[in-house]
Amino acid sequence: MPFLGVIAATIANTTPAAAGIVYFPVLTRLQISPVTAVQFSLIIQAYGMGLGTFKWYLVNKRLFMANVMPLCLSGGIIGIIISIVFIPIENPELLSLTFNTISFIVTQVIFFSILFRHTYPNFTINLNLLNMVVLFTFSLVGGLVSGWIGFGIDTMFYFLLTFIFKINPAIAIVTSISIMAVVSVAGTVLNIIFNQVPLSLWYSAVPGVTIAGLFFASYFAVKIGARNILILFAFLLSVDFFMAFWTQQTIPMNQTFKLIFTYILVLYLLVIHVKIFKQSYKNINPEIGKFKSDQD
């Protein structure tokens, strides 16, 4: 668990994917119930992403979109209250599979945005009535999903910022991390009140999460740049989709079809990654937003 904590906290604090994207598939495959895995993901994210938010604030506080956070946090907290207290799902496997499928589709948008070099020129959002409604609605849905599967609002918020509002990816990533951290704190408090929290698992993961949250994650992100973070994030979502698809028992599926479909997707992703590598090789500075440049 300490080793897994380093990996999960690094991913959570450098990409718009919370630690639950690592813990949920790993813990459920270790015969830990999905509900417990969700509760654990929230409590470890409350701690690890909270540390990461503090560290990112020290690195560069301009990476936080302070004007949108109160509105988005309100929607996220309301959503997670509804999903944990009023509409709990005892077996979130189907929802997880659905979320992973949607995430996999959206990763293709990331891949093609990199290949076609889409630009993200904006650093802030004008909070007119339409934008406020869109932000609150996405945050509310993200809070619902986070309460059911342990993560989600950060990923949804990141895609909203980059692909709808064209916000610089570095800013979108760090802001989404801070929102997921606060929503995880709210979810953990609710689980302490209404459910049981797996504190023993949390204790075992804390050392690794502390190291990654305070030291390793921000250093790693600054060094490799936001473009490479996006590629890593899309790759992780793809792997998570494959794991969920291969092991799911919710939808009856022929094993041969499952195998053929998986091989086709792997070949497709291999081609995409080769194209991205060739593009990067020809252009040694194709960044779509670097953390370093945001600090200058």
Coordinates of C-alpha atoms in Angstrom, one line a residue:
M1 CA 0.0 0.0 0.0
P2 CA 2.8 2.6 0.6
F3 CA 4.3 1.8 -2.8
L4 CA 0.8 2.0 -4.4
G5 CA 0.3 5.3 -2.5
V6 CA 3.3 6.9 -4.3
I7 CA 2.0 5.9 -7.7
A8 CA -1.6 6.9 -7.0
A9 CA -0.7 10.3 -5.4
T10 CA 1.7 11.2 -8.2
I11 CA -1.0 10.5 -10.7
A12 CA -3.6 12.3 -8.7
N13 CA -1.5 15.4 -8.3
T14 CA -0.1 15.6 -11.9
T15 CA -3.1 14.6 -14.0
P16 CA -6.9 15.4 -14.0
A17 CA -7.5 11.9 -12.6
A18 CA -7.9 11.3 -8.9
A19 CA -6.2 8.5 -7.0
G20 CA -9.4 6.4 -7.2
I21 CA -8.6 5.7 -10.9
V22 CA -5.7 3.6 -9.5
Y23 CA -7.1 2.4 -6.2
F24 CA -10.6 1.3 -7.5
P25 CA -9.5 -1.3 -10.0
V26 CA -6.6 -2.5 -7.9
L27 CA -8.5 -2.9 -4.6
T28 CA -11.5 -4.6 -6.3
R29 CA -9.2 -7.1 -7.9
L30 CA -7.7 -7.8 -4.4
Q31 CA -11.3 -8.9 -3.4
I32 CA -12.1 -5.7 -1.5
S33 CA -15.7 -4.7 -2.1
P34 CA -16.4 -1.8 -4.5
V35 CA -18.1 0.2 -1.8
T36 CA -15.1 0.0 0.5
A37 CA -12.8 0.9 -2.4
V38 CA -14.9 4.0 -3.1
Q39 CA -14.8 5.0 0.6
F40 CA -11.0 4.5 0.7
S41 CA -10.5 6.4 -2.5
L42 CA -12.2 9.5 -1.0
I43 CA -10.4 9.4 2.3
I44 CA -7.0 9.0 0.7
Q45 CA -7.7 11.7 -1.9
A46 CA -8.8 14.1 0.9
Y47 CA -5.4 13.7 2.4
G48 CA -3.1 13.2 -0.7
M49 CA -4.7 15.7 -3.0
G50 CA -5.1 18.2 -0.1
L51 CA -1.3 18.0 0.3
G52 CA -0.9 18.3 -3.5
T53 CA -3.1 21.4 -3.6
F54 CA -1.0 23.0 -0.8
K55 CA 2.2 22.2 -2.7
W56 CA 0.9 23.5 -6.0
Y57 CA -0.2 26.8 -4.3
L58 CA 3.4 27.2 -3.1
V59 CA 4.8 26.4 -6.5
N60 CA 2.6 28.9 -8.4
K61 CA -0.8 30.2 -7.0
R62 CA -1.6 31.6 -10.5
L63 CA -2.4 28.0 -11.6
F64 CA -5.7 28.2 -9.6
M65 CA -8.8 29.6 -11.1
A66 CA -10.1 31.2 -7.9
N67 CA -13.1 32.9 -9.5
V68 CA -14.7 29.6 -10.5
M69 CA -13.9 27.5 -7.5
P70 CA -16.7 28.6 -5.1
L71 CA -19.4 27.9 -7.7
C72 CA -17.9 24.5 -8.7
L73 CA -17.3 23.4 -5.1
S74 CA -20.9 24.2 -4.3
G75 CA -22.1 22.0 -7.1
G76 CA -19.7 19.2 -6.3
I77 CA -20.5 19.1 -2.6
I78 CA -24.2 19.1 -3.2
G79 CA -23.7 16.3 -5.7
I80 CA -21.7 14.1 -3.4
I81 CA -24.2 14.7 -0.6
I82 CA -27.0 13.4 -2.8
S83 CA -25.1 10.4 -4.0
I84 CA -23.8 9.3 -0.6
V85 CA -26.8 10.2 1.6
F86 CA -29.9 10.0 -0.5
I87 CA -29.1 7.9 -3.6
P88 CA -26.3 5.5 -2.7
I89 CA -25.4 2.7 -5.1
E90 CA -24.3 -0.4 -3.3
N91 CA -22.5 -1.9 -6.3
P92 CA -21.0 0.8 -8.5
E93 CA -19.4 -1.6 -11.0
L94 CA -21.9 -0.8 -13.8
L95 CA -21.4 2.9 -13.2
S96 CA -17.6 2.5 -13.2
L97 CA -17.7 0.6 -16.5
T98 CA -19.9 3.4 -18.0
F99 CA -17.6 6.1 -16.7
N100 CA -14.5 4.3 -18.0
T101 CA -16.1 3.9 -21.4
I102 CA -17.0 7.6 -21.6
S103 CA -13.5 8.5 -20.4
F104 CA -11.9 6.3 -23.0
I105 CA -13.9 8.1 -25.7
V106 CA -12.9 11.5 -24.4
T107 CA -9.2 10.3 -24.4
Q108 CA -9.5 10.1 -28.1
V109 CA -10.3 13.8 -28.1
I110 CA -7.1 14.4 -26.2
F111 CA -5.0 12.3 -28.6
F112 CA -6.4 14.2 -31.6
S113 CA -6.1 17.6 -30.0
I114 CA -2.4 16.8 -29.5
L115 CA -1.9 15.5 -33.1
F116 CA -3.7 18.5 -34.6
R117 CA -2.0 20.9 -32.1
H118 CA -5.1 22.6 -30.7
T119 CA -4.4 25.7 -28.8
Y120 CA -5.6 26.6 -25.3
P121 CA -5.1 30.4 -25.1
N122 CA -7.4 31.3 -22.1
F123 CA -6.4 31.7 -18.5
T124 CA -9.7 32.6 -17.0
I125 CA -13.5 32.4 -17.6
N126 CA -16.0 35.2 -17.8
L127 CA -18.7 34.3 -15.2
N128 CA -21.8 35.3 -17.2
L129 CA -25.1 33.5 -16.5
L130 CA -24.6 30.8 -19.2
N131 CA -21.1 29.9 -18.1
M132 CA -22.2 29.8 -14.4
V133 CA -25.0 27.4 -15.3
V134 CA -22.6 25.2 -17.3
L135 CA -20.0 25.1 -14.5
F136 CA -22.5 24.4 -11.8
T137 CA -24.2 21.6 -13.8
F138 CA -21.0 19.8 -14.6
S139 CA -19.9 20.1 -11.0
L140 CA -23.1 18.8 -9.7
V141 CA -22.9 15.7 -12.0
G142 CA -19.2 15.3 -11.1
G143 CA -20.1 15.3 -7.4
L144 CA -22.7 12.7 -8.0
V145 CA -20.3 10.4 -9.9
S146 CA -17.5 11.0 -7.3
G147 CA -19.8 9.9 -4.5
W148 CA -20.7 6.7 -6.4
I149 CA -17.2 5.6 -7.7
G150 CA -14.8 7.7 -5.7
F151 CA -13.6 10.1 -8.4
G152 CA -14.9 11.9 -11.5
I153 CA -15.5 15.6 -10.8
D154 CA -11.8 16.4 -11.5
T155 CA -11.9 14.6 -14.9
M156 CA -15.2 16.2 -16.0
F157 CA -14.1 19.6 -14.8
Y158 CA -10.8 19.3 -16.7
F159 CA -12.5 18.4 -20.0
L160 CA -15.0 21.2 -19.5
L161 CA -12.2 23.8 -19.0
T162 CA -10.0 22.7 -21.8
F163 CA -12.4 21.6 -24.5
I164 CA -15.3 24.0 -23.9
F165 CA -13.5 27.1 -22.4
K166 CA -10.0 26.5 -24.0
I167 CA -8.3 27.0 -20.7
N168 CA -4.5 26.3 -20.5
P169 CA -4.1 22.6 -19.5
A170 CA -1.7 23.4 -16.7
I171 CA -4.3 25.7 -15.0
A172 CA -7.1 23.2 -15.7
I173 CA -5.1 20.3 -14.2
V174 CA -4.2 22.1 -10.9
T175 CA -7.6 23.6 -10.5
S176 CA -9.3 20.2 -11.0
I177 CA -7.0 18.7 -8.4
S178 CA -8.0 21.3 -5.8
I179 CA -11.7 20.8 -6.5
M180 CA -11.4 17.0 -6.2
A181 CA -9.5 17.4 -2.9
V182 CA -12.3 19.5 -1.3
V183 CA -15.0 17.2 -2.6
S184 CA -13.1 14.2 -1.3
V185 CA -13.0 15.9 2.2
A186 CA -16.8 16.4 2.0
G187 CA -17.3 12.8 0.9
T188 CA -15.1 11.4 3.7
V189 CA -17.0 13.4 6.4
L190 CA -20.2 12.0 5.0
N191 CA -18.9 8.5 5.0
I192 CA -17.7 8.9 8.6
I193 CA -21.2 10.0 9.6
F194 CA -23.3 7.5 7.6
N195 CA -21.0 4.6 6.7
Q196 CA -17.7 3.0 7.7
V197 CA -14.4 4.3 6.6
P198 CA -11.5 1.7 6.0
L199 CA -9.0 3.5 8.3
S200 CA -6.5 0.6 8.4
L201 CA -6.0 0.8 4.6
W202 CA -5.7 4.5 4.9
Y203 CA -3.0 4.3 7.5
S204 CA -1.0 1.9 5.3
A205 CA -1.1 4.2 2.3
V206 CA -0.4 7.5 4.1
P207 CA 3.5 7.3 4.0
G208 CA 3.6 6.9 0.2
V209 CA 0.9 9.4 -0.4
T210 CA 2.7 12.0 1.8
I211 CA 6.0 11.6 -0.1
A212 CA 4.4 11.9 -3.5
G213 CA 1.9 14.7 -2.5
L214 CA 4.5 17.0 -0.9
F215 CA 7.6 16.3 -3.0
F216 CA 7.5 14.0 -6.0
A217 CA 4.3 14.9 -7.9
S218 CA 4.9 18.7 -8.5
Y219 CA 8.6 18.1 -9.3
F220 CA 7.6 15.4 -11.8
A221 CA 4.9 17.6 -13.4
V222 CA 7.2 20.6 -13.8
K223 CA 9.9 18.6 -15.4
I224 CA 7.9 16.7 -18.1
G225 CA 5.4 19.5 -19.0
A226 CA 1.7 19.7 -19.5
R227 CA 1.6 18.1 -22.9
N228 CA 3.3 14.9 -21.7
I229 CA 1.0 14.9 -18.7
L230 CA -1.9 14.9 -21.0
I231 CA -0.5 11.9 -22.9
L232 CA 0.1 10.1 -19.6
F233 CA -3.4 10.9 -18.4
A234 CA -5.0 9.6 -21.6
F235 CA -2.8 6.4 -21.5
L236 CA -3.9 5.8 -17.9
L237 CA -7.6 6.2 -18.7
S238 CA -7.1 3.8 -21.6
V239 CA -5.5 1.2 -19.4
D240 CA -8.2 1.6 -16.8
F241 CA -10.9 1.1 -19.5
F242 CA -9.2 -2.1 -20.7
M243 CA -9.1 -3.4 -17.1
A244 CA -12.7 -2.6 -16.5
F245 CA -13.8 -4.0 -19.9
W246 CA -11.8 -7.2 -19.5
T247 CA -12.9 -8.0 -16.0
Q248 CA -16.5 -6.8 -16.1
Q249 CA -19.3 -9.3 -15.4
T250 CA -22.2 -6.9 -15.6
I251 CA -22.7 -7.2 -19.4
P252 CA -22.7 -10.7 -20.8
M253 CA -20.0 -11.0 -23.5
N254 CA -18.4 -13.7 -25.5
Q255 CA -14.8 -14.3 -24.5
T256 CA -13.6 -14.5 -28.1
F257 CA -15.3 -11.2 -29.0
K258 CA -13.8 -9.6 -25.9
L259 CA -10.3 -10.7 -26.9
I260 CA -10.6 -9.6 -30.5
F261 CA -12.0 -6.2 -29.5
T262 CA -9.2 -5.7 -27.0
Y263 CA -6.5 -6.5 -29.6
I264 CA -8.0 -4.0 -32.1
L265 CA -8.1 -1.2 -29.5
V266 CA -4.5 -1.9 -28.4
L267 CA -3.3 -1.8 -32.0
Y268 CA -5.2 1.5 -32.5
L269 CA -3.7 3.1 -29.4
L270 CA -0.2 1.9 -30.5
V271 CA -0.7 3.7 -33.9
I272 CA -1.8 6.9 -32.1
H273 CA 1.2 6.8 -29.7
V274 CA 3.6 6.2 -32.6
K275 CA 2.2 9.2 -34.5
I276 CA 2.5 11.4 -31.4
F277 CA 6.1 10.3 -30.9
K278 CA 7.0 11.1 -34.5
Q279 CA 5.4 14.5 -34.2
S280 CA 7.3 15.2 -31.0
Y281 CA 10.5 14.1 -32.6
K282 CA 10.1 16.5 -35.5
N283 CA 9.3 19.4 -33.3
I284 CA 11.3 19.4 -30.1
N285 CA 9.1 22.0 -28.4
P286 CA 5.4 21.2 -29.3
E287 CA 4.1 22.0 -25.8
I288 CA 0.5 23.0 -25.4
G289 CA 1.1 24.7 -22.1
K290 CA 4.0 24.0 -19.7
F291 CA 4.1 24.4 -16.0
K292 CA 7.5 26.1 -16.2
S293 CA 6.2 28.8 -18.5
D294 CA 3.4 29.5 -16.2
Q295 CA 5.9 30.2 -13.4
D296 CA 8.0 32.7 -15.4

